[in-house]
Amino acid sequence: MLNIVLFGPPGAGKGTQSQLLIDKYSLIHLSTGDILRGEIAKGSDLGLQAKSIMDRGDLVPDDVVIKMIQSILEYNLEAKGFIFDGFPRTTAQAESLDNMLADLNTAITTMLSLDVDDDELTKRLLERGKSSGRADDANESIIRNRINEYNTKTAPLKEYYNKQHKLQSIEGVGSIEEINTKLCVAIDNL
Ligand code: AMP
């Protein structure tokens, strides 16, 4: 299996790049943010629980997102591989993911980390907020909170995967096509 953690702060372009990669490599896209927004749209208990946390720009509890990922992995045992987008976001999530994949006799192949500086991220997210309709894109202090959550709780995962010799850092500034080419080169060289 080809299992990719597409990593980076909010606004780094993970969603856009995931769409291009799933088509090229026939992978399943697993975005915990998209799944949670789907639960909110359905009005499920999980969605109701997550909405206020997400609107503040805080992280949803680990056990909630880990359970979501586990059930999707178990339903897709025949997949060629997965792109994890927005997951894992904490060390506990990364450890659980390693254990879940090991139970399925597979593992993370690589972490592709998109690097973009904080000011550029804020600019991109405020711009996206004009059309995304997302409460967490609409307000600069919530955006700053999301970036802060990333820097404190999520960025340390680069070291987690670096220790496993799986980290590849990619400059996340440039055109969509340029960044996509760099990601494909990194995957094809594996
Ligand atoms: P995203 O679409 O990835 O930017 O995620 C939007 C929001 O969903 C985040 O700000 C969190 O509140 C929540 N979320 C998404 N993925 C996770 C995760 N792996 N762990 C905790 N919270 C998450």
PDB file of C-alpha atoms and ligand atoms in Angstrom:
ATOM      1  CA  MET A   1       0.000   0.000   0.000  1.00  0.00           C
ATOM      2  CA  LEU A   2       1.012   3.616  -0.542  1.00  0.00           C
ATOM      3  CA  ASN A   3       0.019   5.481   2.626  1.00  0.00           C
ATOM      4  CA  ILE A   4       0.842   9.183   2.627  1.00  0.00           C
ATOM      5  CA  VAL A   5       0.503  11.694   5.440  1.00  0.00           C
ATOM      6  CA  LEU A   6       0.018  14.978   3.588  1.00  0.00           C
ATOM      7  CA  PHE A   7       1.088  17.336   6.312  1.00  0.00           C
ATOM      8  CA  GLY A   8       1.183  21.075   6.895  1.00  0.00           C
ATOM      9  CA  PRO A   9      -0.538  23.963   8.658  1.00  0.00           C
ATOM     10  CA  PRO A  10      -4.087  25.098   7.864  1.00  0.00           C
ATOM     11  CA  GLY A  11      -4.047  26.835   4.485  1.00  0.00           C
ATOM     12  CA  ALA A  12      -0.945  25.005   3.226  1.00  0.00           C
ATOM     13  CA  GLY A  13      -2.881  23.507   0.295  1.00  0.00           C
ATOM     14  CA  LYS A  14      -3.333  19.949   1.611  1.00  0.00           C
ATOM     15  CA  GLY A  15      -6.922  19.594   0.352  1.00  0.00           C
ATOM     16  CA  THR A  16      -6.150  20.896  -3.148  1.00  0.00           C
ATOM     17  CA  GLN A  17      -3.043  18.736  -3.505  1.00  0.00           C
ATOM     18  CA  SER A  18      -4.827  15.656  -2.094  1.00  0.00           C
ATOM     19  CA  GLN A  19      -7.424  15.860  -4.873  1.00  0.00           C
ATOM     20  CA  LEU A  20      -4.682  15.791  -7.530  1.00  0.00           C
ATOM     21  CA  LEU A  21      -2.792  12.938  -5.865  1.00  0.00           C
ATOM     22  CA  ILE A  22      -5.796  10.650  -5.299  1.00  0.00           C
ATOM     23  CA  ASP A  23      -6.567  10.755  -9.027  1.00  0.00           C
ATOM     24  CA  LYS A  24      -2.990  10.117 -10.122  1.00  0.00           C
ATOM     25  CA  TYR A  25      -2.201   7.330  -7.640  1.00  0.00           C
ATOM     26  CA  SER A  26      -5.738   5.894  -7.106  1.00  0.00           C
ATOM     27  CA  LEU A  27      -5.692   6.500  -3.368  1.00  0.00           C
ATOM     28  CA  ILE A  28      -8.486   7.072  -0.881  1.00  0.00           C
ATOM     29  CA  HIS A  29      -8.622  10.599   0.559  1.00  0.00           C
ATOM     30  CA  LEU A  30      -9.133  10.715   4.309  1.00  0.00           C
ATOM     31  CA  SER A  31      -9.679  14.267   5.538  1.00  0.00           C
ATOM     32  CA  THR A  32     -10.860  14.413   9.145  1.00  0.00           C
ATOM     33  CA  GLY A  33     -11.881  18.078   8.647  1.00  0.00           C
ATOM     34  CA  ASP A  34     -14.131  17.125   5.677  1.00  0.00           C
ATOM     35  CA  ILE A  35     -15.615  14.185   7.607  1.00  0.00           C
ATOM     36  CA  LEU A  36     -16.359  16.392  10.625  1.00  0.00           C
ATOM     37  CA  ARG A  37     -17.949  19.095   8.423  1.00  0.00           C
ATOM     38  CA  GLY A  38     -20.072  16.309   6.854  1.00  0.00           C
ATOM     39  CA  GLU A  39     -21.249  15.274  10.338  1.00  0.00           C
ATOM     40  CA  ILE A  40     -22.141  18.904  11.132  1.00  0.00           C
ATOM     41  CA  ALA A  41     -24.108  19.169   7.866  1.00  0.00           C
ATOM     42  CA  LYS A  42     -26.004  15.963   8.754  1.00  0.00           C
ATOM     43  CA  GLY A  43     -26.741  17.315  12.221  1.00  0.00           C
ATOM     44  CA  SER A  44     -25.437  14.125  13.878  1.00  0.00           C
ATOM     45  CA  ASP A  45     -24.533  13.952  17.584  1.00  0.00           C
ATOM     46  CA  LEU A  46     -20.864  13.857  16.614  1.00  0.00           C
ATOM     47  CA  GLY A  47     -21.328  16.956  14.443  1.00  0.00           C
ATOM     48  CA  LEU A  48     -23.097  18.824  17.236  1.00  0.00           C
ATOM     49  CA  GLN A  49     -20.307  17.905  19.635  1.00  0.00           C
ATOM     50  CA  ALA A  50     -17.573  19.006  17.207  1.00  0.00           C
ATOM     51  CA  LYS A  51     -19.100  22.229  15.838  1.00  0.00           C
ATOM     52  CA  SER A  52     -18.352  24.644  18.672  1.00  0.00           C
ATOM     53  CA  ILE A  53     -14.817  23.265  19.049  1.00  0.00           C
ATOM     54  CA  MET A  54     -14.144  23.657  15.320  1.00  0.00           C
ATOM     55  CA  ASP A  55     -15.701  27.131  15.177  1.00  0.00           C
ATOM     56  CA  ARG A  56     -13.218  28.251  17.862  1.00  0.00           C
ATOM     57  CA  GLY A  57     -10.307  26.739  15.938  1.00  0.00           C
ATOM     58  CA  ASP A  58      -9.460  24.231  18.684  1.00  0.00           C
ATOM     59  CA  LEU A  59      -8.723  20.544  18.107  1.00  0.00           C
ATOM     60  CA  VAL A  60     -11.478  17.939  18.474  1.00  0.00           C
ATOM     61  CA  PRO A  61     -10.605  15.264  21.112  1.00  0.00           C
ATOM     62  CA  ASP A  62      -8.233  12.536  19.938  1.00  0.00           C
ATOM     63  CA  ASP A  63     -10.597   9.622  20.674  1.00  0.00           C
ATOM     64  CA  VAL A  64     -13.291  11.128  18.410  1.00  0.00           C
ATOM     65  CA  VAL A  65     -11.072  11.453  15.328  1.00  0.00           C
ATOM     66  CA  ILE A  66      -9.231   8.179  15.953  1.00  0.00           C
ATOM     67  CA  LYS A  67     -12.545   6.240  15.998  1.00  0.00           C
ATOM     68  CA  MET A  68     -13.626   7.927  12.753  1.00  0.00           C
ATOM     69  CA  ILE A  69     -10.399   6.943  10.999  1.00  0.00           C
ATOM     70  CA  GLN A  70     -10.494   3.396  12.354  1.00  0.00           C
ATOM     71  CA  SER A  71     -13.928   2.662  10.948  1.00  0.00           C
ATOM     72  CA  ILE A  72     -13.001   4.052   7.513  1.00  0.00           C
ATOM     73  CA  LEU A  73      -9.773   2.016   7.358  1.00  0.00           C
ATOM     74  CA  GLU A  74     -11.674  -1.144   8.223  1.00  0.00           C
ATOM     75  CA  TYR A  75     -14.158  -0.554   5.378  1.00  0.00           C
ATOM     76  CA  ASN A  76     -11.402  -0.057   2.782  1.00  0.00           C
ATOM     77  CA  LEU A  77      -9.117  -3.031   3.239  1.00  0.00           C
ATOM     78  CA  GLU A  78      -8.773  -3.522  -0.541  1.00  0.00           C
ATOM     79  CA  ALA A  79      -7.568   0.065  -1.157  1.00  0.00           C
ATOM     80  CA  LYS A  80      -4.283   0.768  -2.951  1.00  0.00           C
ATOM     81  CA  GLY A  81      -3.512   3.221  -0.184  1.00  0.00           C
ATOM     82  CA  PHE A  82      -4.632   6.338   1.641  1.00  0.00           C
ATOM     83  CA  ILE A  83      -3.831  10.028   1.777  1.00  0.00           C
ATOM     84  CA  PHE A  84      -4.239  11.264   5.329  1.00  0.00           C
ATOM     85  CA  ASP A  85      -5.083  14.992   5.199  1.00  0.00           C
ATOM     86  CA  GLY A  86      -5.409  16.827   8.517  1.00  0.00           C
ATOM     87  CA  PHE A  87      -4.747  13.619  10.455  1.00  0.00           C
ATOM     88  CA  PRO A  88      -2.764  12.861  12.564  1.00  0.00           C
ATOM     89  CA  ARG A  89      -2.626  16.204  14.409  1.00  0.00           C
ATOM     90  CA  THR A  90      -1.219  15.052  17.773  1.00  0.00           C
ATOM     91  CA  THR A  91       1.328  12.491  18.908  1.00  0.00           C
ATOM     92  CA  ALA A  92      -1.481  10.336  20.355  1.00  0.00           C
ATOM     93  CA  GLN A  93      -3.184  10.308  16.938  1.00  0.00           C
ATOM     94  CA  ALA A  94       0.081   9.418  15.163  1.00  0.00           C
ATOM     95  CA  GLU A  95       0.731   6.528  17.568  1.00  0.00           C
ATOM     96  CA  SER A  96      -2.822   5.226  17.121  1.00  0.00           C
ATOM     97  CA  LEU A  97      -2.501   5.466  13.345  1.00  0.00           C
ATOM     98  CA  ASP A  98       0.744   3.454  13.421  1.00  0.00           C
ATOM     99  CA  ASN A  99      -0.994   0.795  15.539  1.00  0.00           C
ATOM    100  CA  MET A 100      -4.123   0.667  13.366  1.00  0.00           C
ATOM    101  CA  LEU A 101      -2.054   0.304  10.191  1.00  0.00           C
ATOM    102  CA  ALA A 102       0.174  -2.347  11.792  1.00  0.00           C
ATOM    103  CA  ASP A 103      -2.979  -4.348  12.617  1.00  0.00           C
ATOM    104  CA  LEU A 104      -3.775  -4.224   8.895  1.00  0.00           C
ATOM    105  CA  ASN A 105      -0.207  -5.327   8.059  1.00  0.00           C
ATOM    106  CA  THR A 106       0.714  -1.994   6.548  1.00  0.00           C
ATOM    107  CA  ALA A 107       2.350   1.302   7.599  1.00  0.00           C
ATOM    108  CA  ILE A 108       2.792   4.945   6.671  1.00  0.00           C
ATOM    109  CA  THR A 109       5.029   5.102   3.603  1.00  0.00           C
ATOM    110  CA  THR A 110       5.962   8.781   3.800  1.00  0.00           C
ATOM    111  CA  MET A 111       5.058  12.137   5.336  1.00  0.00           C
ATOM    112  CA  LEU A 112       5.039  14.941   2.755  1.00  0.00           C
ATOM    113  CA  SER A 113       5.172  18.192   4.693  1.00  0.00           C
ATOM    114  CA  LEU A 114       4.128  21.419   2.940  1.00  0.00           C
ATOM    115  CA  ASP A 115       6.019  24.377   4.402  1.00  0.00           C
ATOM    116  CA  VAL A 116       4.328  27.819   4.281  1.00  0.00           C
ATOM    117  CA  ASP A 117       5.001  30.763   6.633  1.00  0.00           C
ATOM    118  CA  ASP A 118       2.356  32.008   9.103  1.00  0.00           C
ATOM    119  CA  ASP A 119       1.663  35.373   7.422  1.00  0.00           C
ATOM    120  CA  GLU A 120       1.067  33.740   4.039  1.00  0.00           C
ATOM    121  CA  LEU A 121      -1.265  31.190   5.707  1.00  0.00           C
ATOM    122  CA  THR A 122      -3.336  33.906   7.384  1.00  0.00           C
ATOM    123  CA  LYS A 123      -3.640  35.768   4.072  1.00  0.00           C
ATOM    124  CA  ARG A 124      -4.724  32.601   2.221  1.00  0.00           C
ATOM    125  CA  LEU A 125      -7.281  31.580   4.869  1.00  0.00           C
ATOM    126  CA  LEU A 126      -8.871  35.052   5.033  1.00  0.00           C
ATOM    127  CA  GLU A 127      -9.137  34.971   1.236  1.00  0.00           C
ATOM    128  CA  ARG A 128     -10.644  31.458   1.323  1.00  0.00           C
ATOM    129  CA  GLY A 129     -13.093  32.641   3.994  1.00  0.00           C
ATOM    130  CA  LYS A 130     -14.729  34.988   1.481  1.00  0.00           C
ATOM    131  CA  SER A 131     -16.139  31.966  -0.355  1.00  0.00           C
ATOM    132  CA  SER A 132     -15.725  28.856   1.860  1.00  0.00           C
ATOM    133  CA  GLY A 133     -18.522  29.777   4.263  1.00  0.00           C
ATOM    134  CA  ARG A 134     -16.388  28.298   7.055  1.00  0.00           C
ATOM    135  CA  ALA A 135     -16.717  30.091  10.383  1.00  0.00           C
ATOM    136  CA  ASP A 136     -13.113  29.162  11.182  1.00  0.00           C
ATOM    137  CA  ASP A 137     -11.828  30.919   8.020  1.00  0.00           C
ATOM    138  CA  ALA A 138     -13.786  34.120   8.603  1.00  0.00           C
ATOM    139  CA  ASN A 139     -12.031  35.716  11.539  1.00  0.00           C
ATOM    140  CA  GLU A 140      -8.338  36.517  11.945  1.00  0.00           C
ATOM    141  CA  SER A 141      -8.140  35.665  15.665  1.00  0.00           C
ATOM    142  CA  ILE A 142      -9.643  32.191  15.034  1.00  0.00           C
ATOM    143  CA  ILE A 143      -7.196  31.684  12.166  1.00  0.00           C
ATOM    144  CA  ARG A 144      -4.325  32.673  14.482  1.00  0.00           C
ATOM    145  CA  ASN A 145      -5.633  30.149  17.042  1.00  0.00           C
ATOM    146  CA  ARG A 146      -5.675  27.377  14.422  1.00  0.00           C
ATOM    147  CA  ILE A 147      -2.106  28.208  13.396  1.00  0.00           C
ATOM    148  CA  ASN A 148      -1.104  28.263  17.064  1.00  0.00           C
ATOM    149  CA  GLU A 149      -2.733  24.844  17.656  1.00  0.00           C
ATOM    150  CA  TYR A 150      -0.752  23.589  14.667  1.00  0.00           C
ATOM    151  CA  ASN A 151       2.557  25.033  15.875  1.00  0.00           C
ATOM    152  CA  THR A 152       2.190  23.702  19.428  1.00  0.00           C
ATOM    153  CA  LYS A 153       0.427  20.330  19.024  1.00  0.00           C
ATOM    154  CA  THR A 154       0.829  19.263  15.400  1.00  0.00           C
ATOM    155  CA  ALA A 155       4.202  20.508  14.104  1.00  0.00           C
ATOM    156  CA  PRO A 156       6.110  18.171  16.517  1.00  0.00           C
ATOM    157  CA  LEU A 157       4.865  15.270  14.371  1.00  0.00           C
ATOM    158  CA  LYS A 158       7.503  16.196  11.800  1.00  0.00           C
ATOM    159  CA  GLU A 159      10.081  14.977  14.303  1.00  0.00           C
ATOM    160  CA  TYR A 160       7.939  11.879  15.019  1.00  0.00           C
ATOM    161  CA  TYR A 161       8.086  10.841  11.349  1.00  0.00           C
ATOM    162  CA  ASN A 162      11.647  12.096  10.898  1.00  0.00           C
ATOM    163  CA  LYS A 163      12.727   9.558  13.528  1.00  0.00           C
ATOM    164  CA  GLN A 164      11.091   6.899  11.347  1.00  0.00           C
ATOM    165  CA  HIS A 165      13.035   8.317   8.325  1.00  0.00           C
ATOM    166  CA  LYS A 166       9.745   9.149   6.594  1.00  0.00           C
ATOM    167  CA  LEU A 167       9.708  12.972   6.563  1.00  0.00           C
ATOM    168  CA  GLN A 168      10.041  14.821   3.244  1.00  0.00           C
ATOM    169  CA  SER A 169       9.665  18.614   3.398  1.00  0.00           C
ATOM    170  CA  ILE A 170       8.298  20.409   0.342  1.00  0.00           C
ATOM    171  CA  GLU A 171       8.189  24.183  -0.203  1.00  0.00           C
ATOM    172  CA  GLY A 172       4.433  24.941  -0.254  1.00  0.00           C
ATOM    173  CA  VAL A 173       4.648  28.298  -2.048  1.00  0.00           C
ATOM    174  CA  GLY A 174       4.227  28.456  -5.829  1.00  0.00           C
ATOM    175  CA  SER A 175       1.534  27.475  -8.311  1.00  0.00           C
ATOM    176  CA  ILE A 176      -0.699  24.453  -7.669  1.00  0.00           C
ATOM    177  CA  GLU A 177       0.983  22.678 -10.604  1.00  0.00           C
ATOM    178  CA  GLU A 178       4.519  23.430  -9.376  1.00  0.00           C
ATOM    179  CA  ILE A 179       3.766  22.093  -5.911  1.00  0.00           C
ATOM    180  CA  ASN A 180       1.985  19.066  -7.357  1.00  0.00           C
ATOM    181  CA  THR A 181       5.052  18.282  -9.489  1.00  0.00           C
ATOM    182  CA  LYS A 182       7.305  18.414  -6.409  1.00  0.00           C
ATOM    183  CA  LEU A 183       4.972  16.082  -4.492  1.00  0.00           C
ATOM    184  CA  CYS A 184       4.825  13.610  -7.384  1.00  0.00           C
ATOM    185  CA  VAL A 185       8.631  13.586  -7.690  1.00  0.00           C
ATOM    186  CA  ALA A 186       8.885  12.853  -3.954  1.00  0.00           C
ATOM    187  CA  ILE A 187       6.388   9.978  -4.285  1.00  0.00           C
ATOM    188  CA  ASP A 188       7.910   8.543  -7.455  1.00  0.00           C
ATOM    189  CA  ASN A 189      11.381   8.523  -5.872  1.00  0.00           C
ATOM    190  CA  LEU A 190      10.248   6.410  -2.931  1.00  0.00           C
TER     191      LEU A 190
HETATM  192  P1  AMP B   1      -9.216  21.134   8.606  1.00  0.00           P
HETATM  193  O1  AMP B   1     -10.309  21.059   7.592  1.00  0.00           O
HETATM  194  O2  AMP B   1      -8.253  20.003   8.501  1.00  0.00           O
HETATM  195  O3  AMP B   1      -8.547  22.487   8.644  1.00  0.00           O
HETATM  196  O4  AMP B   1      -9.912  20.945  10.049  1.00  0.00           O
HETATM  197  C1  AMP B   1     -10.882  21.862  10.521  1.00  0.00           C
HETATM  198  C2  AMP B   1     -11.080  21.663  12.003  1.00  0.00           C
HETATM  199  O5  AMP B   1     -11.555  20.329  12.252  1.00  0.00           O
HETATM  200  C3  AMP B   1      -9.832  21.798  12.866  1.00  0.00           C
HETATM  201  O6  AMP B   1      -9.551  23.149  13.190  1.00  0.00           O
HETATM  202  C4  AMP B   1     -10.229  20.972  14.080  1.00  0.00           C
HETATM  203  O7  AMP B   1     -11.134  21.678  14.908  1.00  0.00           O
HETATM  204  C5  AMP B   1     -10.992  19.821  13.454  1.00  0.00           C
HETATM  205  N1  AMP B   1     -10.104  18.687  13.096  1.00  0.00           N
HETATM  206  C6  AMP B   1      -9.865  18.202  11.852  1.00  0.00           C
HETATM  207  N2  AMP B   1      -9.009  17.178  11.905  1.00  0.00           N
HETATM  208  C7  AMP B   1      -8.693  17.004  13.215  1.00  0.00           C
HETATM  209  C8  AMP B   1      -7.829  16.114  13.907  1.00  0.00           C
HETATM  210  N3  AMP B   1      -7.103  15.175  13.260  1.00  0.00           N
HETATM  211  N4  AMP B   1      -7.742  16.232  15.255  1.00  0.00           N
HETATM  212  C9  AMP B   1      -8.459  17.158  15.918  1.00  0.00           C
HETATM  213  N5  AMP B   1      -9.277  18.046  15.339  1.00  0.00           N
HETATM  214  C10 AMP B   1      -9.402  17.971  13.978  1.00  0.00           C
END
